[in-house]
């Protein structure tokens, strides 16, 4: 578990097709990595993808969060919500207290396994934040004291004054001509708070493993964040495929180095003193002095520089051999 990137590929755009995963399996087999589990995000979900990944001929083991837009998930949560809240189904995961139920989940007579989780603390926090924003918005709308004699006027006002993500939580009352909260959609949103569901085709994975694997996806997301923001990989600013390939290769090598530096810094608690950029800036102050006809020597090491070198297992006496 070294968390270092091992390979990269160039795609023409965002591809949410299972053929991408099949090609990934082929690449990984070339690297002699056969015990593979794919952790996907909600954007990849579709019935077709799930069925294709479970294809017996080329089965891909996966963990896939189910989106709340899926009607079957809403029914499932309604069915199991009371059971999820019982103490007998609770367990401690690191610092969280979670509730869990597992059930079969079928697509076209193919059986998968749905792990349903409920976090009571998260439910309370989500509900508090949601209702607080809802009441604040309702207060602002009341201050405008608007009456709408027809639906068209209300829709025009709504588009200009209600944030898109809150539109469905308000409605026009044709009797009072006023805006009011839509209790039905509000309750529907509250009912799913604190809950999430992970689908897998691996029967052997238990509740702790499936959660561990899914939470580890953050490591991959952090690598992408580093590539885009920390090493300036968001825009390539090139005008040819040749330059694109070259810059991506250099950025990939830089990413490996960055992640290795990060790993060493975490292991030695260096993040209490530096960011990665600050650490490199500190080492940048070290100067190699080359006077013609004389042996290369280095400027004096500061205490910070000595501590950094020690953390990375570099003997300061041997720096010149690495120069």
Tab-separated table of C-alpha atoms in Angstrom:
chain	number	residue	atom	x	y	z
A	1	UNK	CA	0.000	0.000	0.000
A	2	UNK	CA	2.476	2.651	-1.171
A	3	UNK	CA	-0.225	5.024	-2.553
A	4	UNK	CA	2.041	6.015	-5.464
A	5	UNK	CA	0.646	6.451	-8.996
A	6	UNK	CA	1.758	3.595	-11.257
A	7	UNK	CA	0.461	4.556	-14.694
A	8	UNK	CA	-1.655	7.065	-16.566
A	9	UNK	CA	-3.601	7.215	-19.803
A	10	UNK	CA	-5.065	9.951	-22.000
A	11	UNK	CA	-8.798	9.993	-22.736
A	12	UNK	CA	-10.617	12.229	-25.245
A	13	UNK	CA	-13.102	13.370	-22.595
A	14	UNK	CA	-15.243	12.209	-19.694
A	15	UNK	CA	-16.128	8.586	-20.436
A	16	UNK	CA	-18.667	6.849	-18.212
A	17	UNK	CA	-18.637	3.567	-20.089
A	18	UNK	CA	-17.654	0.175	-18.743
A	19	UNK	CA	-15.272	-0.422	-21.671
A	20	UNK	CA	-12.900	1.980	-19.896
A	21	UNK	CA	-12.801	-0.382	-16.909
A	22	UNK	CA	-12.222	-3.395	-19.164
A	23	UNK	CA	-9.188	-1.696	-20.659
A	24	UNK	CA	-8.001	-0.810	-17.140
A	25	UNK	CA	-8.203	-4.501	-16.217
A	26	UNK	CA	-6.062	-5.339	-19.244
A	27	UNK	CA	-3.445	-2.740	-18.266
A	28	UNK	CA	-3.384	-3.960	-14.658
A	29	UNK	CA	-2.907	-7.574	-15.738
A	30	UNK	CA	0.118	-6.459	-17.771
A	31	UNK	CA	1.492	-5.030	-14.485
A	32	UNK	CA	0.747	-8.396	-12.793
A	33	UNK	CA	-1.981	-6.802	-10.662
A	34	UNK	CA	-4.805	-9.318	-10.790
A	35	UNK	CA	-6.654	-8.911	-7.487
A	36	UNK	CA	-8.442	-5.695	-8.456
A	37	UNK	CA	-11.465	-3.952	-6.935
A	38	UNK	CA	-12.864	-0.839	-8.622
A	39	UNK	CA	-14.253	1.952	-6.431
A	40	UNK	CA	-16.613	4.053	-8.532
A	41	UNK	CA	-18.464	7.308	-7.935
A	42	UNK	CA	-22.160	8.013	-8.391
A	43	UNK	CA	-21.590	9.587	-11.807
A	44	UNK	CA	-20.602	6.205	-13.224
A	45	UNK	CA	-23.796	4.497	-12.124
A	46	UNK	CA	-26.185	3.022	-14.658
A	47	UNK	CA	-27.990	-0.274	-14.831
A	48	UNK	CA	-26.143	-1.150	-18.048
A	49	UNK	CA	-22.727	-0.519	-16.457
A	50	UNK	CA	-23.578	-2.572	-13.372
A	51	UNK	CA	-24.757	-5.522	-15.464
A	52	UNK	CA	-21.754	-5.330	-17.780
A	53	UNK	CA	-19.290	-5.288	-14.872
A	54	UNK	CA	-20.965	-8.428	-13.539
A	55	UNK	CA	-20.598	-10.186	-16.882
A	56	UNK	CA	-19.362	-13.713	-16.109
A	57	UNK	CA	-16.941	-13.749	-19.025
A	58	UNK	CA	-14.977	-10.733	-17.822
A	59	UNK	CA	-16.290	-10.051	-14.321
A	60	UNK	CA	-15.114	-6.851	-12.659
A	61	UNK	CA	-15.292	-6.624	-8.860
A	62	UNK	CA	-16.667	-3.228	-7.851
A	63	UNK	CA	-18.115	-1.005	-5.140
A	64	UNK	CA	-20.606	1.528	-6.472
A	65	UNK	CA	-22.591	4.087	-4.429
A	66	UNK	CA	-26.250	4.129	-5.410
A	67	UNK	CA	-27.637	7.571	-6.352
A	68	UNK	CA	-30.678	8.902	-4.511
A	69	UNK	CA	-32.315	9.546	-7.877
A	70	UNK	CA	-32.832	5.780	-8.098
A	71	UNK	CA	-36.441	5.094	-7.073
A	72	UNK	CA	-35.575	1.608	-5.869
A	73	UNK	CA	-33.078	3.062	-3.401
A	74	UNK	CA	-35.741	5.352	-1.939
A	75	UNK	CA	-38.056	2.362	-1.459
A	76	UNK	CA	-35.217	0.345	0.056
A	77	UNK	CA	-34.356	3.065	2.572
A	78	UNK	CA	-38.016	3.456	3.517
A	79	UNK	CA	-38.189	-0.295	4.073
A	80	UNK	CA	-35.034	-0.515	6.191
A	81	UNK	CA	-34.923	2.912	7.894
A	82	UNK	CA	-36.568	1.687	11.102
A	83	UNK	CA	-34.307	-1.372	11.223
A	84	UNK	CA	-31.248	0.803	10.547
A	85	UNK	CA	-32.045	2.934	13.587
A	86	UNK	CA	-32.013	-0.007	15.995
A	87	UNK	CA	-29.041	-0.328	18.352
A	88	UNK	CA	-28.568	-3.992	17.453
A	89	UNK	CA	-27.483	-2.921	13.952
A	90	UNK	CA	-24.993	-0.291	15.126
A	91	UNK	CA	-21.202	-0.551	15.089
A	92	UNK	CA	-18.189	1.711	15.554
A	93	UNK	CA	-16.117	2.577	12.498
A	94	UNK	CA	-13.037	4.517	13.607
A	95	UNK	CA	-14.648	7.508	15.388
A	96	UNK	CA	-18.104	7.150	13.824
A	97	UNK	CA	-21.128	5.304	15.157
A	98	UNK	CA	-22.912	3.804	12.173
A	99	UNK	CA	-25.900	1.541	11.598
A	100	UNK	CA	-25.832	-1.111	8.882
A	101	UNK	CA	-28.074	-3.536	7.045
A	102	UNK	CA	-27.253	-5.720	4.071
A	103	UNK	CA	-29.738	-6.948	1.494
A	104	UNK	CA	-29.805	-8.519	-1.962
A	105	UNK	CA	-30.347	-6.148	-4.843
A	106	UNK	CA	-31.184	-7.504	-8.285
A	107	UNK	CA	-30.967	-6.148	-11.813
A	108	UNK	CA	-32.474	-8.379	-14.529
A	109	UNK	CA	-32.292	-11.414	-12.235
A	110	UNK	CA	-28.603	-10.812	-11.453
A	111	UNK	CA	-28.036	-10.620	-7.713
A	112	UNK	CA	-25.881	-7.891	-6.166
A	113	UNK	CA	-25.364	-6.908	-2.535
A	114	UNK	CA	-26.501	-3.564	-1.143
A	115	UNK	CA	-24.889	-2.284	2.059
A	116	UNK	CA	-27.125	0.331	3.680
A	117	UNK	CA	-25.570	2.712	6.193
A	118	UNK	CA	-27.078	5.269	8.544
A	119	UNK	CA	-25.169	7.884	10.565
A	120	UNK	CA	-27.412	9.449	13.221
A	121	UNK	CA	-25.043	12.330	13.959
A	122	UNK	CA	-24.714	13.112	10.262
A	123	UNK	CA	-28.508	13.079	9.937
A	124	UNK	CA	-28.869	15.661	12.714
A	125	UNK	CA	-26.133	17.891	11.261
A	126	UNK	CA	-27.498	17.673	7.719
A	127	UNK	CA	-31.049	18.377	8.871
A	128	UNK	CA	-29.952	21.353	10.968
A	129	UNK	CA	-27.956	22.909	8.118
A	130	UNK	CA	-30.678	22.256	5.557
A	131	UNK	CA	-33.524	23.646	7.666
A	132	UNK	CA	-31.448	26.650	8.733
A	133	UNK	CA	-30.762	27.618	5.106
A	134	UNK	CA	-34.390	26.923	4.219
A	135	UNK	CA	-35.735	29.203	6.964
A	136	UNK	CA	-33.255	31.970	6.065
A	137	UNK	CA	-34.363	31.814	2.451
A	138	UNK	CA	-38.034	31.758	3.419
A	139	UNK	CA	-37.526	34.869	5.540
A	140	UNK	CA	-35.927	36.722	2.619
A	141	UNK	CA	-38.828	35.754	0.368
A	142	UNK	CA	-41.373	36.958	2.940
A	143	UNK	CA	-39.630	40.315	3.204
A	144	UNK	CA	-40.323	40.849	-0.494
A	145	UNK	CA	-44.042	40.436	0.317
A	146	UNK	CA	-44.823	39.251	-3.198
A	147	UNK	CA	-48.240	38.072	-4.359
A	148	UNK	CA	-48.445	36.185	-7.647
A	149	UNK	CA	-51.747	36.233	-9.473
A	150	UNK	CA	-50.666	33.486	-11.863
A	151	UNK	CA	-48.102	30.673	-12.085
A	152	UNK	CA	-46.124	32.394	-14.836
A	153	UNK	CA	-45.297	35.368	-12.589
A	154	UNK	CA	-44.271	33.029	-9.770
A	155	UNK	CA	-41.955	30.987	-12.036
A	156	UNK	CA	-40.285	34.169	-13.276
A	157	UNK	CA	-39.744	35.380	-9.696
A	158	UNK	CA	-38.544	31.936	-8.582
A	159	UNK	CA	-35.891	31.787	-11.278
A	160	UNK	CA	-34.440	35.130	-10.187
A	161	UNK	CA	-34.701	34.760	-6.399
A	162	UNK	CA	-34.512	31.101	-5.348
A	163	UNK	CA	-31.232	29.174	-5.714
A	164	UNK	CA	-31.578	26.222	-8.064
A	165	UNK	CA	-30.919	23.584	-5.391
A	166	UNK	CA	-33.791	24.971	-3.256
A	167	UNK	CA	-36.409	25.456	-5.985
A	168	UNK	CA	-38.188	22.146	-5.351
A	169	UNK	CA	-38.639	22.985	-1.652
A	170	UNK	CA	-40.999	25.896	-2.408
A	171	UNK	CA	-44.285	26.143	-4.274
A	172	UNK	CA	-46.950	28.652	-5.285
A	173	UNK	CA	-50.245	28.536	-3.392
A	174	UNK	CA	-52.926	29.459	-5.897
A	175	UNK	CA	-55.412	30.212	-3.111
A	176	UNK	CA	-53.287	32.674	-1.120
A	177	UNK	CA	-51.142	33.741	-4.150
A	178	UNK	CA	-48.070	33.411	-1.918
A	179	UNK	CA	-44.884	31.309	-1.884
A	180	UNK	CA	-44.841	28.576	0.741
A	181	UNK	CA	-42.644	25.648	1.695
A	182	UNK	CA	-43.265	22.372	-0.127
A	183	UNK	CA	-43.551	20.046	2.873
A	184	UNK	CA	-43.709	16.901	0.731
A	185	UNK	CA	-40.342	17.456	-0.963
A	186	UNK	CA	-38.787	18.729	2.280
A	187	UNK	CA	-39.796	15.545	4.113
A	188	UNK	CA	-38.550	13.417	1.227
A	189	UNK	CA	-35.145	15.113	1.450
A	190	UNK	CA	-34.957	14.791	5.245
A	191	UNK	CA	-35.861	11.084	5.103
A	192	UNK	CA	-32.633	10.214	3.257
A	193	UNK	CA	-30.303	12.330	5.414
A	194	UNK	CA	-27.548	10.415	7.165
A	195	UNK	CA	-28.059	7.477	4.816
A	196	UNK	CA	-26.026	6.078	1.951
A	197	UNK	CA	-25.913	2.786	0.081
A	198	UNK	CA	-22.982	0.925	-1.471
A	199	UNK	CA	-23.581	-1.740	-4.101
A	200	UNK	CA	-21.096	-4.532	-4.760
A	201	UNK	CA	-20.912	-7.848	-6.598
A	202	UNK	CA	-18.438	-9.281	-4.086
A	203	UNK	CA	-20.321	-11.357	-1.529
A	204	UNK	CA	-17.233	-11.767	0.679
A	205	UNK	CA	-16.890	-8.068	1.501
A	206	UNK	CA	-18.319	-7.242	4.930
A	207	UNK	CA	-19.631	-3.907	6.198
A	208	UNK	CA	-16.240	-2.722	7.527
A	209	UNK	CA	-14.322	-3.697	4.404
A	210	UNK	CA	-16.787	-2.138	1.984
A	211	UNK	CA	-16.702	1.109	3.980
A	212	UNK	CA	-12.918	1.068	4.253
A	213	UNK	CA	-12.471	0.522	0.536
A	214	UNK	CA	-14.979	3.225	-0.357
A	215	UNK	CA	-13.467	5.807	1.997
A	216	UNK	CA	-10.012	5.119	0.525
A	217	UNK	CA	-11.180	6.633	-2.762
A	218	UNK	CA	-10.327	9.975	-1.122
A	219	UNK	CA	-6.656	9.106	-1.583
A	220	UNK	CA	-7.152	8.931	-5.353
A	221	UNK	CA	-9.155	12.167	-5.383
A	222	UNK	CA	-6.345	13.865	-3.454
A	223	UNK	CA	-3.838	12.686	-6.066
A	224	UNK	CA	-5.942	14.297	-8.800
A	225	UNK	CA	-6.228	17.459	-6.720
A	226	UNK	CA	-2.434	17.566	-6.364
A	227	UNK	CA	-1.987	17.022	-10.108
A	228	UNK	CA	-4.393	19.842	-10.960
A	229	UNK	CA	-3.574	22.412	-8.298
A	230	UNK	CA	-0.287	21.758	-6.525
A	231	UNK	CA	1.828	21.020	-9.596
A	232	UNK	CA	-0.105	23.308	-11.966
A	233	UNK	CA	-1.679	20.560	-14.059
A	234	UNK	CA	-5.086	22.105	-14.602
A	235	UNK	CA	-4.180	23.705	-17.958
A	236	UNK	CA	-1.482	22.321	-20.238
A	237	UNK	CA	-1.285	25.415	-22.503
A	238	UNK	CA	0.143	23.519	-25.464
A	239	UNK	CA	-0.685	23.489	-29.178
A	240	UNK	CA	0.443	20.053	-30.346
A	241	UNK	CA	-0.019	16.422	-29.364
A	242	UNK	CA	3.749	16.045	-29.070
A	243	UNK	CA	3.961	18.804	-26.462
A	244	UNK	CA	0.866	17.462	-24.679
A	245	UNK	CA	2.418	14.011	-24.332
A	246	UNK	CA	5.702	15.492	-23.127
A	247	UNK	CA	4.162	17.760	-20.515
A	248	UNK	CA	1.890	15.014	-19.199
A	249	UNK	CA	4.847	12.668	-18.817
A	250	UNK	CA	6.822	15.285	-16.880
A	251	UNK	CA	3.784	16.034	-14.690
A	252	UNK	CA	3.315	12.321	-14.024
A	253	UNK	CA	6.926	11.937	-12.859
A	254	UNK	CA	6.467	15.097	-10.756
A	255	UNK	CA	3.313	13.617	-9.247
A	256	UNK	CA	5.144	10.432	-8.192
A	257	UNK	CA	7.851	12.522	-6.520
A	258	UNK	CA	5.283	14.768	-4.844
A	259	UNK	CA	3.339	11.815	-3.424
A	260	UNK	CA	6.523	10.140	-2.161
A	261	UNK	CA	7.572	13.390	-0.466
A	262	UNK	CA	4.089	13.627	1.076
A	263	UNK	CA	4.327	10.067	2.395
A	264	UNK	CA	7.704	10.723	4.052
A	265	UNK	CA	6.463	14.007	5.520
A	266	UNK	CA	3.415	12.317	7.065
A	267	UNK	CA	5.552	9.540	8.501
A	268	UNK	CA	7.887	12.058	10.160
A	269	UNK	CA	5.241	14.637	11.193
A	270	UNK	CA	6.827	17.301	8.996
A	271	UNK	CA	3.453	18.760	8.050
A	272	UNK	CA	3.433	20.412	11.480
A	273	UNK	CA	6.266	22.645	10.196
A	274	UNK	CA	5.936	22.769	6.403
A	275	UNK	CA	3.706	22.314	3.418
A	276	UNK	CA	5.341	20.434	0.542
A	277	UNK	CA	6.080	23.714	-1.223
A	278	UNK	CA	7.568	25.235	1.933
A	279	UNK	CA	9.774	22.176	2.431
A	280	UNK	CA	11.096	22.391	-1.130
A	281	UNK	CA	11.597	26.143	-0.748
A	282	UNK	CA	13.674	25.496	2.385
A	283	UNK	CA	15.880	23.007	0.541
A	284	UNK	CA	16.158	25.412	-2.375
A	285	UNK	CA	18.193	27.705	-0.137
A	286	UNK	CA	20.976	25.096	-0.132
A	287	UNK	CA	23.623	26.185	-2.645
A	288	UNK	CA	26.224	24.114	-4.460
A	289	UNK	CA	29.426	26.171	-4.818
A	290	UNK	CA	31.631	25.366	-7.785
A	291	UNK	CA	34.871	27.345	-8.100
A	292	UNK	CA	36.955	26.341	-11.092
A	293	UNK	CA	39.769	23.967	-10.174
A	294	UNK	CA	38.280	23.149	-6.764
A	295	UNK	CA	35.978	20.449	-5.439
A	296	UNK	CA	32.259	21.288	-5.252
A	297	UNK	CA	31.108	22.133	-1.742
A	298	UNK	CA	27.800	23.238	-0.249
A	299	UNK	CA	26.587	26.190	1.754
A	300	UNK	CA	26.024	25.729	5.473
A	301	UNK	CA	23.008	23.631	6.466
A	302	UNK	CA	20.390	25.231	8.675
A	303	UNK	CA	18.755	23.273	11.486
A	304	UNK	CA	15.559	22.965	9.416
A	305	UNK	CA	17.471	21.613	6.430
A	306	UNK	CA	19.288	19.066	8.625
A	307	UNK	CA	15.965	17.844	10.039
A	308	UNK	CA	14.508	17.497	6.545
A	309	UNK	CA	17.489	15.516	5.263
A	310	UNK	CA	17.365	13.261	8.321
A	311	UNK	CA	13.669	12.568	7.772
A	312	UNK	CA	14.387	11.506	4.184
A	313	UNK	CA	17.320	9.325	5.244
A	314	UNK	CA	19.930	11.498	3.518
A	315	UNK	CA	23.359	11.741	5.157
A	316	UNK	CA	24.418	15.390	4.907
A	317	UNK	CA	28.036	14.255	4.451
A	318	UNK	CA	27.090	12.505	1.227
A	319	UNK	CA	25.037	15.262	-0.410
A	320	UNK	CA	27.744	15.924	-2.971
A	321	UNK	CA	27.449	12.358	-4.282
A	322	UNK	CA	23.806	13.025	-5.174
A	323	UNK	CA	24.543	16.329	-6.850
